[in-house]
Coordinates of C-alpha atoms and ligand atoms in Angstrom, one line a residue:
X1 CA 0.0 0.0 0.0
X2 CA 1.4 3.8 -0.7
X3 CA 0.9 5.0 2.4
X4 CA 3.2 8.4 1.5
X5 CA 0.0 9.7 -1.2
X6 CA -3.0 8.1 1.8
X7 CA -1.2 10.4 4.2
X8 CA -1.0 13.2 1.7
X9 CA -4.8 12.9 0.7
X10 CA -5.5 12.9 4.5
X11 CA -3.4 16.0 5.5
X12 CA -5.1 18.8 3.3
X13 CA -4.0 22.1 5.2
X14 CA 0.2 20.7 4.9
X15 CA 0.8 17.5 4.4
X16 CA 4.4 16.0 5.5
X17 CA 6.4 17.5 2.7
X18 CA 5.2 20.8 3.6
X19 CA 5.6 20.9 7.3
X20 CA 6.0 24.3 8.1
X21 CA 5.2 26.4 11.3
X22 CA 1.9 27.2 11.6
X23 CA 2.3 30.9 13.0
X24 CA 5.8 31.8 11.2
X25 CA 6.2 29.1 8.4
X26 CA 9.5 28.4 9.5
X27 CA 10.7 24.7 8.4
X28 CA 10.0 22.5 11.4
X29 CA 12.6 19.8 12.1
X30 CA 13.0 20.1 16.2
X31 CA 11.7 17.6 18.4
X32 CA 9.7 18.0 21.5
X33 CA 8.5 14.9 22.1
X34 CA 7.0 12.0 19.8
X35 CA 4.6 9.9 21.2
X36 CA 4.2 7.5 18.2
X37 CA 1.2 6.2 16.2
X38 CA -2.5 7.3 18.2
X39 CA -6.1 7.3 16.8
X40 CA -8.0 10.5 17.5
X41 CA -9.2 11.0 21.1
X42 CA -12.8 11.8 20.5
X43 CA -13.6 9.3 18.0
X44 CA -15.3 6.5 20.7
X45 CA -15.8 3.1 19.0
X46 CA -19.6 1.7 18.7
X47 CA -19.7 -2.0 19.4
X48 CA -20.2 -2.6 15.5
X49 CA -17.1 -1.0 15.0
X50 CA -15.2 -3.4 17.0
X51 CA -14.1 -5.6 13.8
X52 CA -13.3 -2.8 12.0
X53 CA -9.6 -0.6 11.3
X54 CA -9.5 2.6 13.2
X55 CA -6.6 5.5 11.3
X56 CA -3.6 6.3 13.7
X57 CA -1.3 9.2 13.1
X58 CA 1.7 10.3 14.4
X59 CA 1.7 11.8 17.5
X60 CA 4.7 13.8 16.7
X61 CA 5.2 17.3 18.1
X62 CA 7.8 19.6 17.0
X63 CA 9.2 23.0 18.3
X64 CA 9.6 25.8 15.4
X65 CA 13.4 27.2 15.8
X66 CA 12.3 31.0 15.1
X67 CA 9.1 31.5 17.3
X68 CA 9.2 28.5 19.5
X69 CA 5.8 27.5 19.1
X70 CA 5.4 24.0 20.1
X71 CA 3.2 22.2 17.9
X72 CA 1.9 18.9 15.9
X73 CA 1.2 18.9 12.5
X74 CA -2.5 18.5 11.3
X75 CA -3.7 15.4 9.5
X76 CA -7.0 15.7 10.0
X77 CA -10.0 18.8 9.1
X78 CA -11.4 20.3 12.4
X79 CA -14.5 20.0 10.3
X80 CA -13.8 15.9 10.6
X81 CA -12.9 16.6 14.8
X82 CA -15.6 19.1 15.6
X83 CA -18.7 18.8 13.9
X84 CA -19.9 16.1 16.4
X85 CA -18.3 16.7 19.4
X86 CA -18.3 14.3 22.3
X87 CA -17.5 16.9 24.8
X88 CA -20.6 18.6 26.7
X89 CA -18.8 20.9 29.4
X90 CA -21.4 20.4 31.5
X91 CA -20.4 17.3 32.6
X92 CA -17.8 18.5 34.4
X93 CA -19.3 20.6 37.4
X94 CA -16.0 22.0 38.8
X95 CA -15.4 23.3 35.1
X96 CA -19.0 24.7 35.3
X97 CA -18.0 26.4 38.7
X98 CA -15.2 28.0 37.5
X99 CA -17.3 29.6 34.4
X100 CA -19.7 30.9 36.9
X101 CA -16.7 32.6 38.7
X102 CA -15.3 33.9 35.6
X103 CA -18.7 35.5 34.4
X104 CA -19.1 36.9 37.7
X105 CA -15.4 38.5 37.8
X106 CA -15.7 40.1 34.0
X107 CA -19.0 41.6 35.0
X108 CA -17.4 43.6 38.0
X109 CA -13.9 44.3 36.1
X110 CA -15.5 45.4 32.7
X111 CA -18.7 46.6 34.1
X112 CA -20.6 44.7 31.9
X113 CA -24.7 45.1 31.8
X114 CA -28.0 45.0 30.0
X115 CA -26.3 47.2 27.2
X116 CA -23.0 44.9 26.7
X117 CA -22.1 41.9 24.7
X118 CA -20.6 38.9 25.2
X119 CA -19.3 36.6 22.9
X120 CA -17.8 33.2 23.3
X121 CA -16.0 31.0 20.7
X122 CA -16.3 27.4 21.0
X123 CA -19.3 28.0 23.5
X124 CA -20.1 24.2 23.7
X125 CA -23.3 23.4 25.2
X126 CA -23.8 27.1 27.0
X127 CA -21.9 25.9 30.1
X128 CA -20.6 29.4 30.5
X129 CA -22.8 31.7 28.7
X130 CA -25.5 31.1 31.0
X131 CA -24.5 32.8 33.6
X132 CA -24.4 35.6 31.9
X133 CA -27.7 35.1 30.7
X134 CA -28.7 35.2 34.2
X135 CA -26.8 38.5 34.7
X136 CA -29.2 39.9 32.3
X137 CA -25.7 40.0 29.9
X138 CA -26.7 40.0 25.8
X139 CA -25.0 36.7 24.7
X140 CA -23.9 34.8 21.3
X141 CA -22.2 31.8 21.3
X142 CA -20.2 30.5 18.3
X143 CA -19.9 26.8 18.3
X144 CA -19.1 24.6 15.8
X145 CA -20.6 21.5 16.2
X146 CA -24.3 21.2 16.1
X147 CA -25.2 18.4 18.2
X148 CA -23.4 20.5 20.8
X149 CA -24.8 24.1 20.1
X150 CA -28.7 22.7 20.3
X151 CA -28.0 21.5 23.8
X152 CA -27.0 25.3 24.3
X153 CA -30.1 26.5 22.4
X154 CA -32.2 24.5 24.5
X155 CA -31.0 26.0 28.0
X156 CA -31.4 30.0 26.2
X157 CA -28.2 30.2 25.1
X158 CA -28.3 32.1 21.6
X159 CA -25.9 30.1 19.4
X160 CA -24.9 30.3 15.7
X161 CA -22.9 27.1 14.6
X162 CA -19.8 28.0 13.1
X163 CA -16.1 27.6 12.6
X164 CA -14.5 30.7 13.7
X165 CA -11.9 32.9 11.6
X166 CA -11.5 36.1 9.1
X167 CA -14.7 35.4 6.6
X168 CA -16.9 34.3 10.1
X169 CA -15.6 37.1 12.2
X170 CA -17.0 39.9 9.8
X171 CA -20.2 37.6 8.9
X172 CA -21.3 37.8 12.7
X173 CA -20.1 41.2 13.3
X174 CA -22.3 42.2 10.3
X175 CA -25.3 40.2 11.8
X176 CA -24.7 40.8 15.5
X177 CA -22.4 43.6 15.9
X178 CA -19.2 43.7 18.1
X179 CA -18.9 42.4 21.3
X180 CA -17.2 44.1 24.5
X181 CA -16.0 41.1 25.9
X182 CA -15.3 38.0 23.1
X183 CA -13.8 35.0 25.2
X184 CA -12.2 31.4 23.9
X185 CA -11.4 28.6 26.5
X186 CA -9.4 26.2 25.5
X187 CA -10.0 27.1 21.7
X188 CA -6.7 28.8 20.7
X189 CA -5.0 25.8 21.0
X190 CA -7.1 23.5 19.0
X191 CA -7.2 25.7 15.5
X192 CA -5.6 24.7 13.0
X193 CA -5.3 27.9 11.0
X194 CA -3.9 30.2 14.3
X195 CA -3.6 33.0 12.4
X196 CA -6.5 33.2 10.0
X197 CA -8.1 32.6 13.8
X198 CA -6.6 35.6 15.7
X199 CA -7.3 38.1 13.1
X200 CA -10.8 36.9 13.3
X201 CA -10.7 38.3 16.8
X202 CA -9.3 41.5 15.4
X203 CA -12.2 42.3 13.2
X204 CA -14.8 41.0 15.4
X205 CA -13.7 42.7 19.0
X206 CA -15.1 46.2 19.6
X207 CA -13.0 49.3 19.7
X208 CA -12.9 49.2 23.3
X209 CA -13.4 45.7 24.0
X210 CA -11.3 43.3 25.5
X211 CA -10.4 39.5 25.0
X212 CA -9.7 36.8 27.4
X213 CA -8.9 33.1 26.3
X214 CA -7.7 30.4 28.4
X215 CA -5.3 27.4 27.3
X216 CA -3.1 25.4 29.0
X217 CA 0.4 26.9 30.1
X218 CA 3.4 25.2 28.0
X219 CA 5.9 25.8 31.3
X220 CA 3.4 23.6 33.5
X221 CA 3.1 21.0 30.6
X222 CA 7.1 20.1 30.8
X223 CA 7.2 21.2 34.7
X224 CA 4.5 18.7 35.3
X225 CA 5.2 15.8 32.4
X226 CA 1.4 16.9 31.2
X227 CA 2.6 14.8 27.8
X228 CA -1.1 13.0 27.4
X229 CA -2.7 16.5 26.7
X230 CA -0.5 16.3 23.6
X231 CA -3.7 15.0 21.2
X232 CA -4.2 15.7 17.5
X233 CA -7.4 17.9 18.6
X234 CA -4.6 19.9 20.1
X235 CA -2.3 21.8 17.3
X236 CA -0.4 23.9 19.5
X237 CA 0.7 24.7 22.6
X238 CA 1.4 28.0 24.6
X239 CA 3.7 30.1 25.8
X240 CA 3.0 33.4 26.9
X241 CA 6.2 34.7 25.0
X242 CA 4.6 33.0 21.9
X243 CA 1.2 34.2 22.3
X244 CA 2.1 37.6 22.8
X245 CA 4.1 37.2 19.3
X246 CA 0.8 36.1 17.6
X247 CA -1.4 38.5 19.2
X248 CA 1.2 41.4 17.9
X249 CA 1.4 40.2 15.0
X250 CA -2.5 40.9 14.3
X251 CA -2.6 44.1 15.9
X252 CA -3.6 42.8 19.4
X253 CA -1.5 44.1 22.4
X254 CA -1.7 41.6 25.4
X255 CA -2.5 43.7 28.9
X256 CA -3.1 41.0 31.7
X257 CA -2.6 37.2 32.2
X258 CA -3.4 35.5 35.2
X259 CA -2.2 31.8 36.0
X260 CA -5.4 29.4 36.7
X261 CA -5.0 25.8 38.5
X262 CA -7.6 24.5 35.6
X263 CA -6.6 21.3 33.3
X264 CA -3.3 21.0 35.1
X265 CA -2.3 24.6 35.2
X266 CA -3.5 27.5 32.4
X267 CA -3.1 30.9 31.4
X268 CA -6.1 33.2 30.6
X269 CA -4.5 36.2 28.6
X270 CA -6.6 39.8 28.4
X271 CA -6.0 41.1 25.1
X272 CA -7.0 44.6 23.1
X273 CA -6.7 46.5 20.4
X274 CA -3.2 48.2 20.2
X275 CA -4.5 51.5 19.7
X276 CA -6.8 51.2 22.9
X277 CA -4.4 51.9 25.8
X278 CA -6.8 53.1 28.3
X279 CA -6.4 48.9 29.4
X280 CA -3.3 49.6 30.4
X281 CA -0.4 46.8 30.8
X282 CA -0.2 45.4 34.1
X283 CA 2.9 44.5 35.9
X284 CA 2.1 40.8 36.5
X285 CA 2.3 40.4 32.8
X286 CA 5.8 41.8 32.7
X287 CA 6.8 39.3 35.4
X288 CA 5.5 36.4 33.9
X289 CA 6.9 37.4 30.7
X290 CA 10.5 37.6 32.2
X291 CA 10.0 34.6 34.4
X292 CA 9.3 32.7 30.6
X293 CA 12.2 34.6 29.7
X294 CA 14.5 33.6 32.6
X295 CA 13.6 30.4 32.5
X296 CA 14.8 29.8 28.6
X297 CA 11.8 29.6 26.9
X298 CA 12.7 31.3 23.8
X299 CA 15.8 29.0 23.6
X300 CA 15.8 25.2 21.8
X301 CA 17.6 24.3 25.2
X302 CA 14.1 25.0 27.0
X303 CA 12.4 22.2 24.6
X304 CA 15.3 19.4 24.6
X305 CA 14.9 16.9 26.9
X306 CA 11.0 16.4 26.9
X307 CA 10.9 13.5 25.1
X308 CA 13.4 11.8 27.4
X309 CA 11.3 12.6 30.5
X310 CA 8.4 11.6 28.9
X311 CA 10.1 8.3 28.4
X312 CA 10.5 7.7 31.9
X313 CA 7.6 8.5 32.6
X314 CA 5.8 6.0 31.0
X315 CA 8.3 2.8 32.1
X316 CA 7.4 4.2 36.3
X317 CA 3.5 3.6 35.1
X318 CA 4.2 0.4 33.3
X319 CA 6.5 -0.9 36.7
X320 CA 3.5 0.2 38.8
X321 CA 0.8 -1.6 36.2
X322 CA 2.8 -4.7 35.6
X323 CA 3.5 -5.4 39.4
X324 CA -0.2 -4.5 40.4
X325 CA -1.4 -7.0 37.9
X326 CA 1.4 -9.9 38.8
X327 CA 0.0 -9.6 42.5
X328 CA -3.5 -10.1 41.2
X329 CA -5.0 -7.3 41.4
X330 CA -8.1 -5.7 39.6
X331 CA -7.7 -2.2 37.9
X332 CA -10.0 -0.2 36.6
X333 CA -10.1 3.1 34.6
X334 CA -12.2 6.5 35.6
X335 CA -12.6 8.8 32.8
X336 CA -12.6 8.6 28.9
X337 CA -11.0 11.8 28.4
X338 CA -8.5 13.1 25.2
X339 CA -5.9 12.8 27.6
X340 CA -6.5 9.5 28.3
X341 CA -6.2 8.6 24.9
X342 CA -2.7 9.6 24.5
X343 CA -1.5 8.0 27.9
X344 CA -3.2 4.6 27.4
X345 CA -2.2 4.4 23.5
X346 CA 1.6 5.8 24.0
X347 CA 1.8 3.1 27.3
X348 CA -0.1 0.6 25.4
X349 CA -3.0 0.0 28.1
X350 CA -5.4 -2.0 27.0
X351 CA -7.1 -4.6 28.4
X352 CA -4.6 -6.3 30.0
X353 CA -4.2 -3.5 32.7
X354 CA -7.9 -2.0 32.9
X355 CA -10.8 -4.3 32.7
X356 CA -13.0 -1.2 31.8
X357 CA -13.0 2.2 32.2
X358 CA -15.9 4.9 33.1
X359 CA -17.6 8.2 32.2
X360 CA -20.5 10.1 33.4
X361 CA -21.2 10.9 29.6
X362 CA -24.0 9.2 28.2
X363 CA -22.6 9.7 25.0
X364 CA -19.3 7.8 25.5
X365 CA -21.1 4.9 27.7
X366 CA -21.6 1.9 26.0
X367 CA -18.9 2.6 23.6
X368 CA -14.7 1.8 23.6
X369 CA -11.5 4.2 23.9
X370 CA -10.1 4.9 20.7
X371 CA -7.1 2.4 19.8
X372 CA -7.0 0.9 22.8
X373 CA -10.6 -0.6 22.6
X374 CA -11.6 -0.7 26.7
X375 CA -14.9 -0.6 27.3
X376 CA -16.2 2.6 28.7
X377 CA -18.9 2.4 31.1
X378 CA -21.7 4.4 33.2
X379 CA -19.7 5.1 36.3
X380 CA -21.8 2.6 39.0
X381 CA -19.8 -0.3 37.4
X382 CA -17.2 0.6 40.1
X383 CA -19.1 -0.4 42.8
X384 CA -20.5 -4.2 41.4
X385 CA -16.6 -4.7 40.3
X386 CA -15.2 -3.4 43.5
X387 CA -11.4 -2.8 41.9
X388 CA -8.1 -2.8 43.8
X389 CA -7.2 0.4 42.0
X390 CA -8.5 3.0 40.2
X391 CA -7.0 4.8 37.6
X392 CA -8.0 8.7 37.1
X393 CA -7.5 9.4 33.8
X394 CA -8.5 13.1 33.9
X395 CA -6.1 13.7 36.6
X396 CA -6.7 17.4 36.8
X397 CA -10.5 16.7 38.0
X398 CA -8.5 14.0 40.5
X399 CA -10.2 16.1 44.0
X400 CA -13.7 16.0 42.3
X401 CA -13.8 12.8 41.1
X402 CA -11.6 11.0 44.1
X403 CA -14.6 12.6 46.4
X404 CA -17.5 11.8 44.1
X405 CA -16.1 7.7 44.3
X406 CA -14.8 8.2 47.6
X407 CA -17.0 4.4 48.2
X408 CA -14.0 2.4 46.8
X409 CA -12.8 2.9 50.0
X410 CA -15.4 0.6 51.3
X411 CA -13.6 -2.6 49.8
X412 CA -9.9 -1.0 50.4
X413 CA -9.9 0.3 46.9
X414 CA -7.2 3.3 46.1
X415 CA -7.2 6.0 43.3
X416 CA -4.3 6.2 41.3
X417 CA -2.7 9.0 39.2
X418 CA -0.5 9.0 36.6
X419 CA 1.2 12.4 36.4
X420 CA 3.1 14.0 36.9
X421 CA 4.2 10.5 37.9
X422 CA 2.2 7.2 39.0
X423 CA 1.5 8.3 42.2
X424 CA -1.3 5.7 44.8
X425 CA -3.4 8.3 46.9
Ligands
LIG1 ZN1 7.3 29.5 14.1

């Protein structure tokens, strides 16, 4: 089989001989860490898929020598990940909490009222809208997949489903005008097209409006050994040094950045337009900056090294699973999570370590992780199997979820975490 043209009719935005940075177009050819062959993380298995071939791709992530953006290349659409999304953010009610928090701190800090707007990209099923809805706050989300954006329509969230960039940006500005706050959580990270995205901002944001997005921090991703939230949903990964490059380059002047505890550690950046320096710069953004600085992050040194880490990493959970299983023990999963993907396929978990795995989304219950193929079910299945161990997939929601299965105690059951490093709690 020719698999150099399959993967060049699969990779239409670059294939491999054309793997250029997405932000600078610098030639990439720097390792950060390769994780090998994976499937994509939100594509479940139905049980009459079971007999069938499921794509991998490499799981490869480079750092670009001139702007240091850390990043995989794309060999899939997001059309193909995002039109039917798996993910309800609702699920999570932590993740809930904290939009409730932020919605309530943007109000106060931008005085935001019956005469405002707020717009959200990637909105998902309202999870964070709402609360301004219940401020009284005008709202529109912008969410691409349908199935998703119904379930957001349904609970008075006004949604328009849509990919976001240039030709959308000035479609909805037309429609709906300009909002004073536009906010993205855990959306910069997962476009392909980075800059067509960020100038989309530029046209849609109102002269004096401000934007916040949130993404995982690249320093607590190598501090921490966060290498399963490397995913092909994921295209890049942030510093602040780097976002601050991309943001200039569109005419966007960062002015804030707070660090958040959220998926294992994230940044939300405030961002405006240049010319509107009434927001003015705030010192903790100069820190941070320097503290990236300091700390190498706009050096290749900063970036060598992951992939040996990760490597460890991964023989420590292996030692753990291995000698669990040799004693006789029974392990299950919690979770069916994107990050979960990438740990189970890169450690090659399957079966043999986790009889099951579960989820408190209907959607993924009944079905199998990709690759991998464990059976993901509704999260009661922990009590009539009464495990040894249980393995936390989504180890960032480790407090909620340790407390909401705190019964496994009952049997001598104990949680288990895998990063930074397996770890029994
Ligand atoms: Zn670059």
């Amino acid at each position: 089989m020719d698999t150099t043209s399959q993967a060049g009719r699969s990779a239409p935005h670059g294939g491999s001989r054309s793997f250029a940075c997405r932000f600078c177009a610098a030639p990439l050819a720097t390792t950060f860490v390769d994780l090998g062959m994976s499937p994509l993380c939100q594509t479940h298995i139905r049980p009459d898929q079971l007999h069938e071939m499921e794509p991998f791709y490499p799981l490869h992530a480079y750092v670009c020598e001139r702007c240091f953006l850390v990043q995989l290349q794309e060999f899939v659409t997001p059309g193909e990940i995002f039109s039917e999304y798996a993910y309800f953010s609702s699920y999570s009610t932590s993740w809930v909490e904290h939009a409730r928090r932020y919605a309530q701190a943007m109000s106060e800090r931008f005085a935001l009222d019956r005469g405002s707007k707020v717009m959200e990209i990637a909105s998902n099923d309202g999870y964070l809208l709402q609360h301004f809805v219940a401020r009284g706050v005008p709202v529109l989300g912008i969410e691409p997949a349908a199935n998703v954006a119904r379930a957001a329509i349904a609970k008075g969230v006004p949604t328009t489903v849509r990919f976001f960039g240039r030709d959308s940006a000035a479609a909805i500005a037309a429609e709906h005008g300009h909002p004073d706050l536009l906010l993205g959580n855990n959306v910069l990270a997962h476009v392909p097209d980075i800059n067509d995205f960020v100038a989309g901002m530029k046209i849609l944001l109102a002269p004096h409006g401000a934007i916040t997005m949130e993404f995982p921090h690249l320093a607590r991703l190598i501090a921490e050994n966060q290498f399963d939230t490397i995913y092909h949903e994921h295209f890049s990964y942030l510093s602040l040094v780097t976002v601050e490059r991309i943001f200039a380059r569109h005419g966007l002047t960062l002015f804030d950045v707070e660090e958040l505890p959220t998926h294992g550690g994230s940044l939300r950046i405030y961002g405006r337009h240049a010319q509107h320096a009434a927001l003015a710069v705030t010192d903790r953004l100069a820190a941070l900056r320097r503290r990236e600085v300091d700390d190498g992050f706009e050096t290749l040194d900063r970036y060598r090294g992951f992939d040996e880490q990760v490597k460890r990493t991964k023989r420590k959970l292996l030692s753990f699973l291995i000698d669990a299983k040799n004693r006789g023990q029974k392990i299950v999963g919690y979770g069916a999570p994107g990050k979960g993907n990438t740990l189970l396929n890169y450690c090659g978990i399957g079966t043999d370590f986790l009889d099951f795995t579960v989820d408190a989304n209907p959607y993924k219950q009944g079905k199998y992780t990709p690759g991998t193929r464990i059976p993901i079910l509704a999260p009661e299945a922990i009590r009539a199997a009464r495990p040894d161990y249980v393995l936390i997939l989504p180890w960032n929601l480790q407090d909620e979820i340790s407390q909401q299965a705190a019964y496994i105690r009952e049997w001598g059951g104990r949680f288990v975490v895998p990063i930074p490093e397996v770890r029994v709690l």
